PDB file of C-alpha atoms in Angstrom:
ATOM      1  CA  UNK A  18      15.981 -46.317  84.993  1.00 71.00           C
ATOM      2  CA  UNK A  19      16.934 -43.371  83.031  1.00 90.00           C
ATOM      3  CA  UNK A  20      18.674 -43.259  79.461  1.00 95.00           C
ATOM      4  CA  UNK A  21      21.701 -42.049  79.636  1.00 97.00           C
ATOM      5  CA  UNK A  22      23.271 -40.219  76.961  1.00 97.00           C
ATOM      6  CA  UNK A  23      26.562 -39.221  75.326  1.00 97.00           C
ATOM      7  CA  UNK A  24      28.154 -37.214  73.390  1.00 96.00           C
ATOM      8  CA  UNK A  25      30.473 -37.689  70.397  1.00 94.00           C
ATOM      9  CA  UNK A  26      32.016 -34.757  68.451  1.00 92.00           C
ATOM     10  CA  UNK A  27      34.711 -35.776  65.522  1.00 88.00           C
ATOM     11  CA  UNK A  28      36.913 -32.794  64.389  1.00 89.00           C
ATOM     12  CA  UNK A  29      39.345 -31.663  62.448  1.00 84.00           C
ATOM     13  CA  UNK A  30      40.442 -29.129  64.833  1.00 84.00           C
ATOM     14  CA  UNK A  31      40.435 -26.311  62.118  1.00 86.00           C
ATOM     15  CA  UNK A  32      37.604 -24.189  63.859  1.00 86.00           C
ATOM     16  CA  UNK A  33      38.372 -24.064  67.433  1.00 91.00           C
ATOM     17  CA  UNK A  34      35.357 -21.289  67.837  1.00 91.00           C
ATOM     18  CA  UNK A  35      32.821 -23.477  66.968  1.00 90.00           C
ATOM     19  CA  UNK A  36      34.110 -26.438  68.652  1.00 93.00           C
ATOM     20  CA  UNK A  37      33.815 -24.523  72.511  1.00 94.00           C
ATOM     21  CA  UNK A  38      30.343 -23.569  71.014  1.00 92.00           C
ATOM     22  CA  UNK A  39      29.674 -27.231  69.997  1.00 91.00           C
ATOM     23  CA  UNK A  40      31.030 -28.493  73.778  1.00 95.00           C
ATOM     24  CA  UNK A  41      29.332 -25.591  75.706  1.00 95.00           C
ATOM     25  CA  UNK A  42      25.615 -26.366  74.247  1.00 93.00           C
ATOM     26  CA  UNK A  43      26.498 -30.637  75.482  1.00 95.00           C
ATOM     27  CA  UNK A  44      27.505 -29.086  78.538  1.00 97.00           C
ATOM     28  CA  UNK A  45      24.628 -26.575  79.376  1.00 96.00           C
ATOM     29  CA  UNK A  46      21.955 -29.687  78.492  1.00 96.00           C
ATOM     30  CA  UNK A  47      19.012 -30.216  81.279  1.00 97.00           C
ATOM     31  CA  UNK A  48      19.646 -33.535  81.041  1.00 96.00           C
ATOM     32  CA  UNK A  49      23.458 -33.201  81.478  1.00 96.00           C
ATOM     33  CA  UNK A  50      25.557 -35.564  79.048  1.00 97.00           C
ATOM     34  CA  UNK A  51      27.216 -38.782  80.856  1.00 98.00           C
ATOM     35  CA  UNK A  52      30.504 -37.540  78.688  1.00 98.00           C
ATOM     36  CA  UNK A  53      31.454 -35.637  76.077  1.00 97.00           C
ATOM     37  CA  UNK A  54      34.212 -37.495  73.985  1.00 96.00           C
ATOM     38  CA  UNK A  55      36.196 -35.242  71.248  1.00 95.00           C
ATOM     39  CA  UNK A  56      37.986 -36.942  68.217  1.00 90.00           C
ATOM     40  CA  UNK A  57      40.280 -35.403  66.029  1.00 87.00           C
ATOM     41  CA  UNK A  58      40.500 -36.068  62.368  1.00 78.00           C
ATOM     42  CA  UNK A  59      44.013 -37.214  61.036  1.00 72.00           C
ATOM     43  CA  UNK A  60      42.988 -34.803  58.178  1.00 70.00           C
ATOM     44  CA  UNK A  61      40.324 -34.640  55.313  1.00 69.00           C
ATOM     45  CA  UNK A  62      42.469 -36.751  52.723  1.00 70.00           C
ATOM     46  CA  UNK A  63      41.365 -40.298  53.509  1.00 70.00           C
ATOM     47  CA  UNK A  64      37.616 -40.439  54.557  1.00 68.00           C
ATOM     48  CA  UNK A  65      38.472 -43.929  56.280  1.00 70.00           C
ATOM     49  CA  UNK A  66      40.729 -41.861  58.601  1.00 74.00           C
ATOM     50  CA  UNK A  67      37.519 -40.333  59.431  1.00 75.00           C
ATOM     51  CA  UNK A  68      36.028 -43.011  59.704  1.00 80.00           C
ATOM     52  CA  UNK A  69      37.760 -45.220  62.116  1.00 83.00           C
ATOM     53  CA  UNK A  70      37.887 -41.553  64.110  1.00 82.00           C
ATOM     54  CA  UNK A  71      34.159 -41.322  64.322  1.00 85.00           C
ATOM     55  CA  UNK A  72      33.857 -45.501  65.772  1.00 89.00           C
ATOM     56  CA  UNK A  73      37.235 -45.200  68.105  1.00 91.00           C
ATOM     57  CA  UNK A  74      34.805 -42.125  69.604  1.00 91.00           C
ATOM     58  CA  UNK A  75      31.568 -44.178  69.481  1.00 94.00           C
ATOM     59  CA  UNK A  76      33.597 -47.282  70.987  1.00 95.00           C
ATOM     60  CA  UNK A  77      34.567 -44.946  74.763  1.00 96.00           C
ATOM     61  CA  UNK A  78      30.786 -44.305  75.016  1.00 97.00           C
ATOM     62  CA  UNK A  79      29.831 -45.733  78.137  1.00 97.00           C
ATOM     63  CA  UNK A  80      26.418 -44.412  78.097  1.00 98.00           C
ATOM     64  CA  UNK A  81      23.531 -46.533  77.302  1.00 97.00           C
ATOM     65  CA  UNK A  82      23.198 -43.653  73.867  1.00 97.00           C
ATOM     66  CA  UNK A  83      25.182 -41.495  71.859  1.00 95.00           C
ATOM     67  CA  UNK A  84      24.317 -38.458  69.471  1.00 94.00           C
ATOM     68  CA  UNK A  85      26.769 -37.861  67.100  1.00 87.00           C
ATOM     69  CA  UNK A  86      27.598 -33.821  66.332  1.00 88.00           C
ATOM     70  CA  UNK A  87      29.993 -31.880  63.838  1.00 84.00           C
ATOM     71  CA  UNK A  88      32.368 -29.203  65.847  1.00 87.00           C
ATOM     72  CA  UNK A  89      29.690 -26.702  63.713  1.00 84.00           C
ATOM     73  CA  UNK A  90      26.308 -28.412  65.532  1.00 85.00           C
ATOM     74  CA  UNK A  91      25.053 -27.224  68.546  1.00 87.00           C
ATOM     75  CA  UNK A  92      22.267 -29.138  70.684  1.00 89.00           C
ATOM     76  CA  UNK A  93      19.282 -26.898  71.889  1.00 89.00           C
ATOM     77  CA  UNK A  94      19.521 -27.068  75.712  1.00 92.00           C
ATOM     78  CA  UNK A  95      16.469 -29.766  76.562  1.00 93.00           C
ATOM     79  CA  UNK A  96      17.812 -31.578  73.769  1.00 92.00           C
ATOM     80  CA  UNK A  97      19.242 -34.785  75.727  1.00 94.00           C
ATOM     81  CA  UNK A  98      16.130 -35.067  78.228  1.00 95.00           C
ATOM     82  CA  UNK A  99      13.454 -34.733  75.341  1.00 93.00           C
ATOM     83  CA  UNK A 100      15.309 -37.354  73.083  1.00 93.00           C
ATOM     84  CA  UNK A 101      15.900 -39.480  75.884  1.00 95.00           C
ATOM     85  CA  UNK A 102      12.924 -39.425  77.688  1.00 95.00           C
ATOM     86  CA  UNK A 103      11.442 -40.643  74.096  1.00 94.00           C
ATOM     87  CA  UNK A 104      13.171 -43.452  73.400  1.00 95.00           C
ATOM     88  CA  UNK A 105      12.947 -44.212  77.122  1.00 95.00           C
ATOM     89  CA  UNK A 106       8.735 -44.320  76.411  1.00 95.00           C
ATOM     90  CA  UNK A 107       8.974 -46.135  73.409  1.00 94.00           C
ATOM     91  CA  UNK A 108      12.003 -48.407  73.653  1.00 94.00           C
ATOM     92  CA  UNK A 109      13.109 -47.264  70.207  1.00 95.00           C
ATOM     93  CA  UNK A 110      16.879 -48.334  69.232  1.00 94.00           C
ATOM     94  CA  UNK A 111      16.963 -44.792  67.235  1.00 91.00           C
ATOM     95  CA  UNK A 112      15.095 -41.013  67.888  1.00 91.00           C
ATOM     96  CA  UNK A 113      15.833 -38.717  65.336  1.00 86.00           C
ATOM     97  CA  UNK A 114      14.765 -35.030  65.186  1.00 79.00           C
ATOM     98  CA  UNK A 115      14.200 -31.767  63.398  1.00 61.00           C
ATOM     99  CA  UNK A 116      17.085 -29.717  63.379  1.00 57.00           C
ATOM    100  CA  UNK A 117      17.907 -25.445  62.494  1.00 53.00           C
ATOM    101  CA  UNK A 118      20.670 -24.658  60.447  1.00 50.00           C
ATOM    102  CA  UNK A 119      22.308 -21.379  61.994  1.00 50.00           C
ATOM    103  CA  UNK A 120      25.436 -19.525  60.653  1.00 52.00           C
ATOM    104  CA  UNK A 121      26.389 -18.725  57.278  1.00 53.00           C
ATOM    105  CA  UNK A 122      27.420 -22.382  55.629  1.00 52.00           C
ATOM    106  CA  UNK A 123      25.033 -24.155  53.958  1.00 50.00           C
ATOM    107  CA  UNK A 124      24.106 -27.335  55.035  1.00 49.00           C
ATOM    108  CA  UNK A 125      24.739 -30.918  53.060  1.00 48.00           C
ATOM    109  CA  UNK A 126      22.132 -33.174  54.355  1.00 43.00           C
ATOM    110  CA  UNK A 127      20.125 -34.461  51.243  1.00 45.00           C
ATOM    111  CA  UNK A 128      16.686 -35.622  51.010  1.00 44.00           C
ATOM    112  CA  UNK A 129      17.720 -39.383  51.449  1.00 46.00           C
ATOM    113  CA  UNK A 130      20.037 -38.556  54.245  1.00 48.00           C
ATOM    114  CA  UNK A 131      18.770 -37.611  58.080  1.00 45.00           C
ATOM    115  CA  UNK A 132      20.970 -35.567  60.107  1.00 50.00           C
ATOM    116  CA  UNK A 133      23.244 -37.334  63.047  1.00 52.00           C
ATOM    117  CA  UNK A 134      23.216 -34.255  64.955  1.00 59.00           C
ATOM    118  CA  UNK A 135      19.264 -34.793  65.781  1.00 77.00           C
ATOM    119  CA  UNK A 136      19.674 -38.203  66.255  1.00 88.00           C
ATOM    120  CA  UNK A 137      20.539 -40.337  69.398  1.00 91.00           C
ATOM    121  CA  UNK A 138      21.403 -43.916  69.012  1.00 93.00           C
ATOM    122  CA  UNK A 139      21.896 -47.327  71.462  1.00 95.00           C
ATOM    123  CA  UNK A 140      24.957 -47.958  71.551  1.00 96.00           C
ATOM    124  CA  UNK A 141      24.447 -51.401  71.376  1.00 95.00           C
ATOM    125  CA  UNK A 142      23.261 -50.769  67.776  1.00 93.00           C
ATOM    126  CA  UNK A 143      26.256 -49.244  67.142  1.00 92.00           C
ATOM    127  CA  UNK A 144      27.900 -52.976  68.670  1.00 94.00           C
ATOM    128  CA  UNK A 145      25.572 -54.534  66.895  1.00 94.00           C
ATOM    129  CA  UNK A 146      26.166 -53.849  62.815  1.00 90.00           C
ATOM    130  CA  UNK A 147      30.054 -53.711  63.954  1.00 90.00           C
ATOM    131  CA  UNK A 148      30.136 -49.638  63.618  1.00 88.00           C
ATOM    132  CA  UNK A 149      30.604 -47.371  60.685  1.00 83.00           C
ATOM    133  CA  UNK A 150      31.705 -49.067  57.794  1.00 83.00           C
ATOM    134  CA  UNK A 151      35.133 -48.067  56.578  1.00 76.00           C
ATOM    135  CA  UNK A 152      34.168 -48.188  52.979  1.00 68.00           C
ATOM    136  CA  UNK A 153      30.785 -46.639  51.748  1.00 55.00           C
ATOM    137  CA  UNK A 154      28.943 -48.978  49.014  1.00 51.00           C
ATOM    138  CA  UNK A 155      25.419 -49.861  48.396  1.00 50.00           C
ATOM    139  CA  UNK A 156      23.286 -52.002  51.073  1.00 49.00           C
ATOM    140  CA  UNK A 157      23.210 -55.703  51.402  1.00 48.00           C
ATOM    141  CA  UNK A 158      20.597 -57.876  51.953  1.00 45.00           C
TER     142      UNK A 158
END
């Protein structure tokens, strides 16, 4: 049985452009997306605003996957059936990816950090650690 994938896209509603962009390439995939779930930000001031945003989104996946996307990402059209069709071979939990920057902003993902965008996870990873944690701090064991 085939993966099935979704997609999450938090925003903050302040570039509606980019957002149809960001929908459009989830919706023109060759694999097409079991849903496409959009969350708005309550606003940049509290990051655990954005927080509990991003895992109310992750918890309406019904898919068996999610890849998480800014309303600035856009997925290259085979995206969904080459991800999914590798953790499908491999029973991996997590596929990550290469990714291209486009536009003019300059991107923020540091050498320690791996893009979301190029990344589908289980969701029952997701279920599994209890989501995104609401306040950032070092590991534990």
């Amino acid at each position: 049985m085939a993966i099935t994938v979704s997609v999450v896209i938090p925003t903050l509603g302040e570039r509606p452009e980019m957002l149809a962009e960001a929908v459009a390439s989830a919706k023109n995939q060759t694999v097409p997306p079991k849903e496409i779930i959009v969350e708005q930000f309550p606003g940049r001031e509290n990051p655990d605003n954005q927080t509990m945003k991003i895992n109310q989104g992750i918890s309406k996946v019904t898919a068996d996957a999610y890849v998480f996307m800014g309303d600035d990402d856009q997925l290259k059209p085979n995206f969904i059936e080459r991800m999914s069709a590798e953790m499908e071979k491999t029973g991996a939990d997590i596929v990550s990816s290469f990714f291209d920057d486009f536009g003019d902003q300059v991107g923020t993902h540091g050498p320690n950090a791996f893009p979301l965008c190029s990344t589908i996870v289980k969701k029952s990873i997701w279920e599994k650690v209890g989501g995104f944690p609401l306040k950032a701090g070092p590991a534990s064991d």
